[in-house]
Coordinates of C-alpha atoms in Angstrom, one line a residue:
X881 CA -19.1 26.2 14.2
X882 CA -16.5 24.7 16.6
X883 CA -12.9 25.3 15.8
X884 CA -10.6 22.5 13.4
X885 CA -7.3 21.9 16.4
X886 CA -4.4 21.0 15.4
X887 CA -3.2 18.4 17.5
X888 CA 1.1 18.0 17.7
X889 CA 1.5 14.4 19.1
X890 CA 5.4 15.1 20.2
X891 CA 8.2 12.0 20.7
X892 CA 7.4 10.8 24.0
X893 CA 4.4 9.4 22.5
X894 CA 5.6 7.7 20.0
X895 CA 4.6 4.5 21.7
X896 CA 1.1 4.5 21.4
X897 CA 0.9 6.3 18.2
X898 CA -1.7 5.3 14.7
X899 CA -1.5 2.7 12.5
X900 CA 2.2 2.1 12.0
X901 CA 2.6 -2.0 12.0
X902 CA 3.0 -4.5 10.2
X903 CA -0.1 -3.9 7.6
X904 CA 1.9 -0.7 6.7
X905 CA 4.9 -2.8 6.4
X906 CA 3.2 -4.7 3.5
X907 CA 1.8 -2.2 1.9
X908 CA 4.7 0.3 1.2
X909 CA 6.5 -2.6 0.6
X910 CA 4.7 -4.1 -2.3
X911 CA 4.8 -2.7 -5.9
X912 CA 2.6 -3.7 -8.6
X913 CA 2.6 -4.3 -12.9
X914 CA 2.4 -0.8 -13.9
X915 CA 3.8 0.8 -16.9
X916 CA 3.0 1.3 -20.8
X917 CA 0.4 -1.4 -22.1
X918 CA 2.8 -3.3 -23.8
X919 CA 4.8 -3.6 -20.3
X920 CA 1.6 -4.8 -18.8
X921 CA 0.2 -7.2 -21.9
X922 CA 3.5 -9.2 -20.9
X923 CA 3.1 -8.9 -16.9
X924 CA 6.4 -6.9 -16.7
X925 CA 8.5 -9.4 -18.2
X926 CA 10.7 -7.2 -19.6
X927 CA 14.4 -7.7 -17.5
X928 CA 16.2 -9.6 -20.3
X929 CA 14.3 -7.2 -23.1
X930 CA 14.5 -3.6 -22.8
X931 CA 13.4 -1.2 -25.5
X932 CA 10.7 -0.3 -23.7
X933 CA 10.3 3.0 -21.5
X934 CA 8.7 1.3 -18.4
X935 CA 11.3 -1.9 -19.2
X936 CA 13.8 0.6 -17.2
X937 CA 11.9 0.1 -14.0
X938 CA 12.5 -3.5 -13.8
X939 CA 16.3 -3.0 -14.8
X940 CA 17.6 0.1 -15.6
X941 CA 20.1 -0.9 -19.0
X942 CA 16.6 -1.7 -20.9
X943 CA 17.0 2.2 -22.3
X944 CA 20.4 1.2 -23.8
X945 CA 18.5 -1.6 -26.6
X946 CA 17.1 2.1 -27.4
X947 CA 18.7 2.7 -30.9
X948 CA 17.3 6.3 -31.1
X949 CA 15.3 8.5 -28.5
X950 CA 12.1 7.4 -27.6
X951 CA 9.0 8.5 -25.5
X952 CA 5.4 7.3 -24.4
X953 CA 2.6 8.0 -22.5
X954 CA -0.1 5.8 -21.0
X955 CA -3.6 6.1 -19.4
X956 CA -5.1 3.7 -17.6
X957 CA -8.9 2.9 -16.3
X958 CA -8.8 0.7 -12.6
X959 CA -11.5 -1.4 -11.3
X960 CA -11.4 -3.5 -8.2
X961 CA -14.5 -5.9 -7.0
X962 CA -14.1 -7.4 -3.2
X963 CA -16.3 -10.3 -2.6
X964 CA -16.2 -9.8 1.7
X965 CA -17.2 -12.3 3.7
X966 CA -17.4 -11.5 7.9
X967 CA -19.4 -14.1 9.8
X968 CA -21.0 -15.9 6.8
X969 CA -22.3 -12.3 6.2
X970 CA -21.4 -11.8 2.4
X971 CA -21.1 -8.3 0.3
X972 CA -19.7 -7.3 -2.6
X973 CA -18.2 -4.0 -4.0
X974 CA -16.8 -2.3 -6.8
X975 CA -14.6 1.0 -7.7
X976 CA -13.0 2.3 -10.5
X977 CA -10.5 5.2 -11.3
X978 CA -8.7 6.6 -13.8
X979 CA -5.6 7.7 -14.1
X980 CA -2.2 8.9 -16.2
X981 CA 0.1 6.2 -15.0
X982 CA 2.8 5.9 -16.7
X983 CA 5.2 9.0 -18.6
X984 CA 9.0 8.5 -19.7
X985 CA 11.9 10.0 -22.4
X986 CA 15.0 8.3 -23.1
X987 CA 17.4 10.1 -25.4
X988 CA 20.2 8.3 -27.2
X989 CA 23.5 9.8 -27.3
X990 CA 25.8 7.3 -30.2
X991 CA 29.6 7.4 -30.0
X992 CA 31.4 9.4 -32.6
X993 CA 34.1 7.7 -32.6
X994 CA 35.3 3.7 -32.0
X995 CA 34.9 3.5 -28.5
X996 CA 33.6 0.3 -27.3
X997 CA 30.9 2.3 -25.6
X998 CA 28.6 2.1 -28.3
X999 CA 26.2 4.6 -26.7
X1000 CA 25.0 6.4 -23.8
X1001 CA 21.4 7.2 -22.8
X1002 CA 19.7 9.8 -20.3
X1003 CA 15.8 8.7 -19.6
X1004 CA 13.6 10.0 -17.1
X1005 CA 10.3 8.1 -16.0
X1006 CA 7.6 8.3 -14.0
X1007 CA 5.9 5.3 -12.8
X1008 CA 2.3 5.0 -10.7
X1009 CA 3.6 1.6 -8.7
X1010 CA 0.6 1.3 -7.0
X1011 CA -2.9 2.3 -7.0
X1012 CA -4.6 2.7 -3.6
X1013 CA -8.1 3.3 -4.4
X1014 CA -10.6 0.5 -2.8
X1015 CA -13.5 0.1 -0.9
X1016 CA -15.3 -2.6 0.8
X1017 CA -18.3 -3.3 3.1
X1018 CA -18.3 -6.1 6.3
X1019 CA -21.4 -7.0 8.1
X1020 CA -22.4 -9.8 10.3
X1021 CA -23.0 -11.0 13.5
X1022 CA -20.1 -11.1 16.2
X1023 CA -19.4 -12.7 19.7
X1024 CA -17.3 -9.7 20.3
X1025 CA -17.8 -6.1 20.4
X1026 CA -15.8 -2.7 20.0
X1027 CA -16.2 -2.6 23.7
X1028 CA -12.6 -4.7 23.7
X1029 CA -11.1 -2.3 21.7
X1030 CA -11.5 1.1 24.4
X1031 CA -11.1 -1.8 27.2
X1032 CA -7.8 -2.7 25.7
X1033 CA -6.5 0.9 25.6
X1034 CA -7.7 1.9 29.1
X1035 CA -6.9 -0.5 31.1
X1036 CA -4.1 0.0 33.4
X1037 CA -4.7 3.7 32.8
X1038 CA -5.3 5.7 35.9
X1039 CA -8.6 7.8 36.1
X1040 CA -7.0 11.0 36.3
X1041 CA -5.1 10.3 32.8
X1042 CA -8.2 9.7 30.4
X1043 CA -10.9 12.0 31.5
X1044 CA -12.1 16.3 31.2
X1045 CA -10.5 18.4 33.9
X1046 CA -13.6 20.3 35.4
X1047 CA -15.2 23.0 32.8
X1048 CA -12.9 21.5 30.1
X1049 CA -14.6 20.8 26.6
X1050 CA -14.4 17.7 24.4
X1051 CA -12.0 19.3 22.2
X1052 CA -9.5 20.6 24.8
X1053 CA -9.3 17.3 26.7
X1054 CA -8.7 15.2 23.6
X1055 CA -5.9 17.4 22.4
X1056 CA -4.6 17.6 26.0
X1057 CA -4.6 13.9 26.8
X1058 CA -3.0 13.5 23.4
X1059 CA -0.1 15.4 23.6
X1060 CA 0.7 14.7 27.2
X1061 CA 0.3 11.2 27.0
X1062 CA -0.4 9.8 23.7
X1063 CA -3.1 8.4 21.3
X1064 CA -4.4 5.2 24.0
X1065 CA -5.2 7.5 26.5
X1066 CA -6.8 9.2 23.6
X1067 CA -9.1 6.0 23.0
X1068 CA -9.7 5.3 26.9
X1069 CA -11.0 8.9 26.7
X1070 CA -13.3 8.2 24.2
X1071 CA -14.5 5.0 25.7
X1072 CA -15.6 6.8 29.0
X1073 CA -17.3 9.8 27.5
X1074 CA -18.9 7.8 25.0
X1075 CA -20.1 6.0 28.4
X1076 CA -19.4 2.4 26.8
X1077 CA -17.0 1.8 29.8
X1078 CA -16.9 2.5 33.6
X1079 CA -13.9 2.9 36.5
X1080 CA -14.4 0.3 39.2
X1081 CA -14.0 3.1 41.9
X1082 CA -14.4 6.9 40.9
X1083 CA -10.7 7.5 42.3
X1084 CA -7.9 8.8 40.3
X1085 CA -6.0 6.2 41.2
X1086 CA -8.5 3.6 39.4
X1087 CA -6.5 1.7 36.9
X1088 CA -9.3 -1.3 36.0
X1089 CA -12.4 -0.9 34.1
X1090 CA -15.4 -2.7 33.1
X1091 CA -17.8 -2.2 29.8
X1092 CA -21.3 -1.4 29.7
X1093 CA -22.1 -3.4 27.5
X1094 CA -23.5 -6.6 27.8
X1095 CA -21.9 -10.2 26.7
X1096 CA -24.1 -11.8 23.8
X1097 CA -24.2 -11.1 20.2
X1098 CA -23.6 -7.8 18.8
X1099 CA -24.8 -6.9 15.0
X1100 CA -21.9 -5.2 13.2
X1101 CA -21.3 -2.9 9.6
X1102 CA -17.7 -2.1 9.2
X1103 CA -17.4 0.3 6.0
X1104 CA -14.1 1.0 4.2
X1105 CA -12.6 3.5 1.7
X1106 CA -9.4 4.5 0.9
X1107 CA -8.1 6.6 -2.0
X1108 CA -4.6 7.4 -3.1
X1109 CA -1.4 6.2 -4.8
X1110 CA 2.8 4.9 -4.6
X1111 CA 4.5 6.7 -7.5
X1112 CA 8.2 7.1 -8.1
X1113 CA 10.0 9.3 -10.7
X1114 CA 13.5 7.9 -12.0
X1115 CA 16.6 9.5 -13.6
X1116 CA 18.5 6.9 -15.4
X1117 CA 21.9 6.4 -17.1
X1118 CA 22.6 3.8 -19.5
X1119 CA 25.6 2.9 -21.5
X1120 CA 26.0 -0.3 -23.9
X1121 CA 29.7 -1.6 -24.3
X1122 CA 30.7 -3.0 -27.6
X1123 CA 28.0 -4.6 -29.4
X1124 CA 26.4 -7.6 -26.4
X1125 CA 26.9 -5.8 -22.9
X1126 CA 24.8 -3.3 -21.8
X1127 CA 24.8 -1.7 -18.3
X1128 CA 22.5 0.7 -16.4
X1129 CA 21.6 3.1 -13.0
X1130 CA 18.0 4.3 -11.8
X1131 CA 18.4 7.1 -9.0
X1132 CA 14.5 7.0 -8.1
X1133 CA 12.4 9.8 -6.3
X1134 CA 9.4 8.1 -4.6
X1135 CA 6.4 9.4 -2.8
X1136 CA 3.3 8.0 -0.9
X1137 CA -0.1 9.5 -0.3
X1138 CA -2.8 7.7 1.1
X1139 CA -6.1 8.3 2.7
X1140 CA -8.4 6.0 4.1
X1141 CA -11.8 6.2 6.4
X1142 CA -13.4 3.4 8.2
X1143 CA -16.8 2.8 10.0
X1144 CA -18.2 0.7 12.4
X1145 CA -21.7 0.9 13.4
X1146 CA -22.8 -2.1 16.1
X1147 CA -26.3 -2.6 17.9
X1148 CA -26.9 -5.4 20.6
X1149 CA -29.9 -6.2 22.4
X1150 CA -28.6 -8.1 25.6
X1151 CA -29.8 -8.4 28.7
X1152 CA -28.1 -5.9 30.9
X1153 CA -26.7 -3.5 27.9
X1154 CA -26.7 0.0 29.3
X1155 CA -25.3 0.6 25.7
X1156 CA -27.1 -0.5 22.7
X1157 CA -25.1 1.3 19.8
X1158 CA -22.5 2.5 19.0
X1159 CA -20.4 4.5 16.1
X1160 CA -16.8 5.0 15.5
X1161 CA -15.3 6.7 12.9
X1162 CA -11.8 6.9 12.2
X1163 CA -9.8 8.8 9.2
X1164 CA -5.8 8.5 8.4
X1165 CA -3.9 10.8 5.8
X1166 CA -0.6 9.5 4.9
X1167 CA 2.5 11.6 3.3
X1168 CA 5.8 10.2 2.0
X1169 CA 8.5 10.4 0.4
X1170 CA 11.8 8.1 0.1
X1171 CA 14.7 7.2 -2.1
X1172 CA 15.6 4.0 -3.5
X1173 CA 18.2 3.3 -6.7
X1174 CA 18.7 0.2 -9.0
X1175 CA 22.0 -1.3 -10.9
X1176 CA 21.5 -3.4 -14.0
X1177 CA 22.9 -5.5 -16.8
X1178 CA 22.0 -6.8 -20.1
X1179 CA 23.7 -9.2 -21.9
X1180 CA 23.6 -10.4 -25.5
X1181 CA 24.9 -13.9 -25.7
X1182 CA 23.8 -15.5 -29.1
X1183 CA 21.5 -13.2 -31.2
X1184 CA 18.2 -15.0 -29.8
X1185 CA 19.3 -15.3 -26.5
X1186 CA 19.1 -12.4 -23.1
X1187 CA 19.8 -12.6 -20.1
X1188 CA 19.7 -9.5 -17.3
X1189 CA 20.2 -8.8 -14.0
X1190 CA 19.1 -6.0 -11.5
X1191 CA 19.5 -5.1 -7.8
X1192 CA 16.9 -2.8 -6.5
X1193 CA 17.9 -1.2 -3.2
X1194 CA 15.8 -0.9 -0.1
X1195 CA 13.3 2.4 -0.1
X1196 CA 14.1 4.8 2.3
X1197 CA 10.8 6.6 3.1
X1198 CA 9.9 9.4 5.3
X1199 CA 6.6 9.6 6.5
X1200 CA 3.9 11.9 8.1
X1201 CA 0.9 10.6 9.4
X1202 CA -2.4 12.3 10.2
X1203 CA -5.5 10.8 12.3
X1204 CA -9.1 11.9 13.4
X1205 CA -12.2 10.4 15.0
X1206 CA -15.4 10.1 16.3
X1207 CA -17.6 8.1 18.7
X1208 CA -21.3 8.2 19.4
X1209 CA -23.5 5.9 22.1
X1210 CA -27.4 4.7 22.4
X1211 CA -27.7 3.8 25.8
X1212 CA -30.8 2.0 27.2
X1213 CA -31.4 4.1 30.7
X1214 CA -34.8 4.8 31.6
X1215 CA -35.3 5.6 27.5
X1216 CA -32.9 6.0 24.7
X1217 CA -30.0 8.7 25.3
X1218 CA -27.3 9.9 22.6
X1219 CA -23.8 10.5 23.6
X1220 CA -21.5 12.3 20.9
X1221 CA -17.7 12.6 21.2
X1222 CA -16.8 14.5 17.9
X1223 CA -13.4 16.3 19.1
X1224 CA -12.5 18.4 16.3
X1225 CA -8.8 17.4 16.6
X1226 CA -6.7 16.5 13.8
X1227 CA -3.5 14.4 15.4
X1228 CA -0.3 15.3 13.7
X1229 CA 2.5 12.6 14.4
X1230 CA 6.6 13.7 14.2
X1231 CA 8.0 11.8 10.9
X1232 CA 8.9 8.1 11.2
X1233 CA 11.1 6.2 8.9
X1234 CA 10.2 3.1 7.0
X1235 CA 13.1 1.1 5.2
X1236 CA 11.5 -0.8 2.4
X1237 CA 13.4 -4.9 1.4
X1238 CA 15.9 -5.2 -1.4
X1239 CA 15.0 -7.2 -4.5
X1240 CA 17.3 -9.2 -6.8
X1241 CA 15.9 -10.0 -10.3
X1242 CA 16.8 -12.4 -13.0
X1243 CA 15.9 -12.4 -16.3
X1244 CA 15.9 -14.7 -19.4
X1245 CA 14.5 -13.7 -22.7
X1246 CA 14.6 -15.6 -26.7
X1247 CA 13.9 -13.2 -29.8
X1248 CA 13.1 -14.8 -32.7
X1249 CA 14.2 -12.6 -35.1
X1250 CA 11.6 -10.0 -35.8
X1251 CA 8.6 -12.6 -35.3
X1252 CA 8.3 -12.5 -31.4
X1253 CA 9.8 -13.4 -28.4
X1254 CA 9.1 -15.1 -25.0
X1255 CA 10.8 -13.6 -21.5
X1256 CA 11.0 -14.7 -17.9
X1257 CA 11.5 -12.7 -15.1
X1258 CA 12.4 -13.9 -11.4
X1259 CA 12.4 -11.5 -8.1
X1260 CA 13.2 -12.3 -4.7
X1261 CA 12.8 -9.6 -1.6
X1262 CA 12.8 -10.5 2.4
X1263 CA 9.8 -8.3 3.4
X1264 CA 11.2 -9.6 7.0
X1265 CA 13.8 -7.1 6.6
X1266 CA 11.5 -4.5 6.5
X1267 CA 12.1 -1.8 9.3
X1268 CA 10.6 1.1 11.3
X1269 CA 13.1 3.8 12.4
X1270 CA 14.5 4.6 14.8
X1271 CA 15.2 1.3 15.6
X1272 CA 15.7 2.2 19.6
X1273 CA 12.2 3.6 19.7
X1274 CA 10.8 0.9 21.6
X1275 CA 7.5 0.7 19.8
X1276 CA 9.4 0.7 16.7
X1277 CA 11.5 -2.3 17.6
X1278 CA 8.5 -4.5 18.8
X1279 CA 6.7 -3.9 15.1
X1280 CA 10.6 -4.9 13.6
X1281 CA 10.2 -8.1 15.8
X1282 CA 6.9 -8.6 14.6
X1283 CA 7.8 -8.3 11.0
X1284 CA 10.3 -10.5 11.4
X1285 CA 9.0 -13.1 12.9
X1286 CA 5.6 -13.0 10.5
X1287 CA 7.1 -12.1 7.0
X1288 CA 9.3 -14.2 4.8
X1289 CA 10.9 -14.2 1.4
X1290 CA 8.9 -13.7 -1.5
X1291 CA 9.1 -14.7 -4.8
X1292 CA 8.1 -13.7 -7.8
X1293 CA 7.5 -15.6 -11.3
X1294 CA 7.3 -13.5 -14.4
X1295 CA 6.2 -14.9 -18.0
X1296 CA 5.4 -12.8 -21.5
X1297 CA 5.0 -13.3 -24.8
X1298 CA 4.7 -11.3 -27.9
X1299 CA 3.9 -12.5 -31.7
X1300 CA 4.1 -10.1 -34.5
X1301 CA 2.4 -11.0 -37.6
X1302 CA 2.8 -7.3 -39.8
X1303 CA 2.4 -4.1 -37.9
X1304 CA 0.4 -5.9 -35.4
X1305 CA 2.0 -7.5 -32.3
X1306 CA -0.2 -9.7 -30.0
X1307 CA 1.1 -10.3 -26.1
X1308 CA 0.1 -12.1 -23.3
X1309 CA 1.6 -12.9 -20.1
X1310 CA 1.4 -14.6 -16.7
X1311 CA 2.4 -14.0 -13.0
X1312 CA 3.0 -15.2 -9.4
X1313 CA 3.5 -13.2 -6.9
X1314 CA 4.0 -15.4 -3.1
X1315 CA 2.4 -13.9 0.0
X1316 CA 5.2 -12.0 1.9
X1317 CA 3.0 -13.6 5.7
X1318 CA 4.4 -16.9 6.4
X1319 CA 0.4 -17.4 7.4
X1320 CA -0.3 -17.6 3.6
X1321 CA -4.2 -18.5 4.7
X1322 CA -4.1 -14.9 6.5
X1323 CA -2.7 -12.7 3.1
X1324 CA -2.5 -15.1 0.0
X1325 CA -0.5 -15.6 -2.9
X1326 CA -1.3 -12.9 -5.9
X1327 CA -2.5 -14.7 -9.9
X1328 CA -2.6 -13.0 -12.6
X1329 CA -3.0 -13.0 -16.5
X1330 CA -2.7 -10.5 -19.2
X1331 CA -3.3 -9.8 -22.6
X1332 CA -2.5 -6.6 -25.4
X1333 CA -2.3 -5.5 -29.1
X1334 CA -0.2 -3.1 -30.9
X1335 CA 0.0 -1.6 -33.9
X1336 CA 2.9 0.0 -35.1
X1337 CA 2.7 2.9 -37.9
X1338 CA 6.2 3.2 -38.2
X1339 CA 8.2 5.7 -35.6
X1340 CA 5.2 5.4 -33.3
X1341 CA 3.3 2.8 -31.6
X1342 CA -0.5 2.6 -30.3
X1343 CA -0.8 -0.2 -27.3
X1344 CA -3.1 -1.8 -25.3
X1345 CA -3.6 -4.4 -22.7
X1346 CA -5.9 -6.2 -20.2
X1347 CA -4.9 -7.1 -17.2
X1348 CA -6.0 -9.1 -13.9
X1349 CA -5.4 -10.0 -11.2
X1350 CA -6.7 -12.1 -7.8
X1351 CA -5.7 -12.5 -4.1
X1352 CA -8.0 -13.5 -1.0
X1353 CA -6.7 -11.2 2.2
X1354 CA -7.9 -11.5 5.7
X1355 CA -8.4 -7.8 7.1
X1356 CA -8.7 -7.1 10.8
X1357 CA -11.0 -4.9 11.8
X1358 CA -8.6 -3.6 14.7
X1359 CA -4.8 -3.7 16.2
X1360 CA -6.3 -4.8 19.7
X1361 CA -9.6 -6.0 21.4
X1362 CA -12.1 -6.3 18.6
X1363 CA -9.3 -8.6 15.9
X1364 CA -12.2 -10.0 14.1
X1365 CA -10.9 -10.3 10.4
X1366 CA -13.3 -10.0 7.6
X1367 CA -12.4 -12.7 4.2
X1368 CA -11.6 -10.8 0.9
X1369 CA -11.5 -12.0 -1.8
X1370 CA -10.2 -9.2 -4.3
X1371 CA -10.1 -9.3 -8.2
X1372 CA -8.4 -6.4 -10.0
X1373 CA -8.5 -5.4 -13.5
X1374 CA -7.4 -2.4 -15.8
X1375 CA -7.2 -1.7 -19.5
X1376 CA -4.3 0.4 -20.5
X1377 CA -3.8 2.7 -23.3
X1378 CA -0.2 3.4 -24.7
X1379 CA 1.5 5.6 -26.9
X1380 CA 4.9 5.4 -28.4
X1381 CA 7.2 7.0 -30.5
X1382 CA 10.9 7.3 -31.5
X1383 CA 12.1 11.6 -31.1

């Protein structure tokens, strides 16, 4: 059994390294509507309401409505169905998880004594913000094959840089080439031993290089998985002032881990293809962890009217990223011949840092006495001031241009209801979440609708809600040479399970 490398990619590589653009921007960027069900019955309208453990995410004085300690716990089941269309080739998949998303204690501390601080409150959450778990199949038939993509990477390469020194192995020169010169002469090298492209001269000073395979039509299935989650654990201090004012701090932990595996088989059959097939496999692990904090205030100003506020820094994340791969060839010479590149190398990457946007939220909220209520929520964040650090890294700073000049300001629109008629509360609610591309044809706005019942036995609460949502995505296959972009058109769901109770 061949031995598992390790492969250290060091600094002076950073340049060339895996998977860190502008798609990664995005998606450590983005949160979602996760908490207790009756958080998510209401699409996370909750800034002007409190009284609600996952209401602290959204602004962190919502633990001070508390008027004694409280804690819940929710489960939730996750299904997502992508409707994938690439070259009027159409599939469909589904996948569904389970998970515990959402845990949290606040504990109410009243004044003894007539301070106008009415009360102080210590709560501690823990929040799933995203879910990461999809899959989806692409085939069709393309003008282009994966041919660009090793082309891209090796040209201007010299010979010398992405081939075996005599008598070394597969594994040896992959980790060698790596960690002296970085993850494209990585890909050149796979190209050439894969034999899908050729030097123009067999000279090690040979920087140009042409493709064995054939212009025409190439058949193409482009499989997808990914598994994983965005979570973040808060501490948070409340305090209300006098009887209308109440004021609050979130110091939040947050972590990332992420997985995903991709396919691509293509076949051709055009005159003059010395390569027929081809398979390339490629799998990322992602670790992270950041800190990000949150200021809010609640304030009272009839006895049916709320209004809040919150300011939710940037994320500051750390992150370690993990690639491997594999290549295989048919070619067509004199009778069918199989060339497998399976270096058993695992490329480990030094840490980069990702600083996540700001967001500002506003919030409006009317009670109506004890028979319902009705809440607005409004967020804005720049994703275009996301950024990859160090900025001076010169790789870095091209994807910070990038971002800039392709992401925009967001908004996001917030609506949720509840009636109670009894012990029984009914909810519903309604959002809109804008594209954060200013290409909103490429990555589309976000709808979504949701719906919930609760029953309330007194000092504890059973909850749940329905919730979905919808957004059509163009996905590129590949960062350079083969850019097709397969059409998704995503629908999520989830039914959450909540329970509640005052300590």
């Amino acid at each position: 059994m061949k031995k598992l490398l390790l492969l250290f990619i060091g600094m002076l590589s950073m340049p060339t390294i895996y998977a860190q653009d502008i798609t990664d921007a995005v998606r450590y960027s983005s949160d979602n509507v996760e908490g207790t069900a009756r958080f998510k019955a209401m699409s996370g309208a909750f800034g002007a309401l409190g009284g609600d453990i996952s209401a602290m995410s959204i602004n962190p004085a919502g633990s001070a409505i508390f008027n004694y300690s409280h804690t819940s716990l929710s489960i939730s089941s996750y299904n997502s169905d992508n409707e994938t269309n690439y070259f009027n080739g159409i599939n469909t998949n589904s996948n569904s998880d389970f998970a515990f998303n959402q845990a949290g204690a606040a504990f109410v501390f009243n004044s003894r004594n007539n301070s106008p601080w009415r009360k102080f409150v210590l709560g501690f959450a823990y929040d799933q913000t995203q879910n990461f778990d999809d899959d989806f199949f692409a085939s069709g038939t393309s003008t282009t094959s994966i041919d660009s993509y090793f082309l891209a990477n090796a040209q201007g390469l010299r010979l010398d840089e992405i081939i075996a020194l005599p008598g070394e192995s597969i594994d040896d020169a992959y980790s060698d080439l790596g960690a002296t010169f970085g993850y494209r002469n990585q890909q050149a090298f796979l190209g050439y031993e894969a034999y899908i492209l050729e030097p123009d001269t067999d000279d090690d000073d040979n920087t140009l290089y042409f493709s064995n395979i054939a212009p025409g039509t190439f058949n193409q299935q482009y499989s997808y998985a990914a598994t994983g989650y965005n979570g973040k654990f808060g501490i948070n201090l409340a305090a209300q002032y006098e009887d209308n004012l109440y004021l609050g701090l979130n110091l939040n932990s947050h972590f990332i881990n992420y997985d995903r595996s991709t396919f691509l088989f293509e076949e051709n059959s055009n005159a003059g293809s010395l390569v027929t097939e081809v398979d390339f496999e490629n799998n990322l692990s992602t670790i992270g962890n950041g800190f990000s904090f949150q200021l809010g205030g609640i304030a009272k100003l009839s006895n049916d009217v709320r209004v809040g506020l919150t300011y939710d820094s940037p994320t500051w994340y750390t992150i370690t990223e993990e690639t491997s791969q594999y290549v295989a060839s048919v070619r067509d010479d004199g009778g069918p011949t199989t060339a497998i590149v399976d270096p058993q190398v695992i490329n480990i990457y030094p840490d980069y840092k990702l600083q996540t946007p700001a967001k500002i939220t506003g919030s409006i909220a009317l009670v109506f006495n004890q028979q319902g209520l009705i809440s607005f929520d409004y967020s804005r964040k720049d994703y275009g001031s996301t950024k990859f650090k160090p900025e001076s890294d010169s790789y870095f700073a091209s994807q910070n241009t990038d971002i800039s000049n392709n992401l925009k300001v967001a908004n996001t629109y917030r609506i949720g209801g509840e009636l109670r008629q009894d012990n029984f509360s009914f909810r519903g609610g309604y959002r809109l979440e804008q594209s954060p591309y200013n290409d909103t044809s490429f990555y589309g706005d976000l709808k979504g609708y949701s719906l919930g019942i609760g029953y309330n036995f007194g000092g504890t609460r059973l909850d749940l809600a329905y919730e979905n949502s919808k957004r059509d995505i163009n996905y590129q296959l590949y960062n350079v040479g083969l850019t097709n972009a397969a059409r998704i058109s995503r629908e999520n769901s989830n039914f959450t399970l909540s329970l509640s109770m005052n300590l």
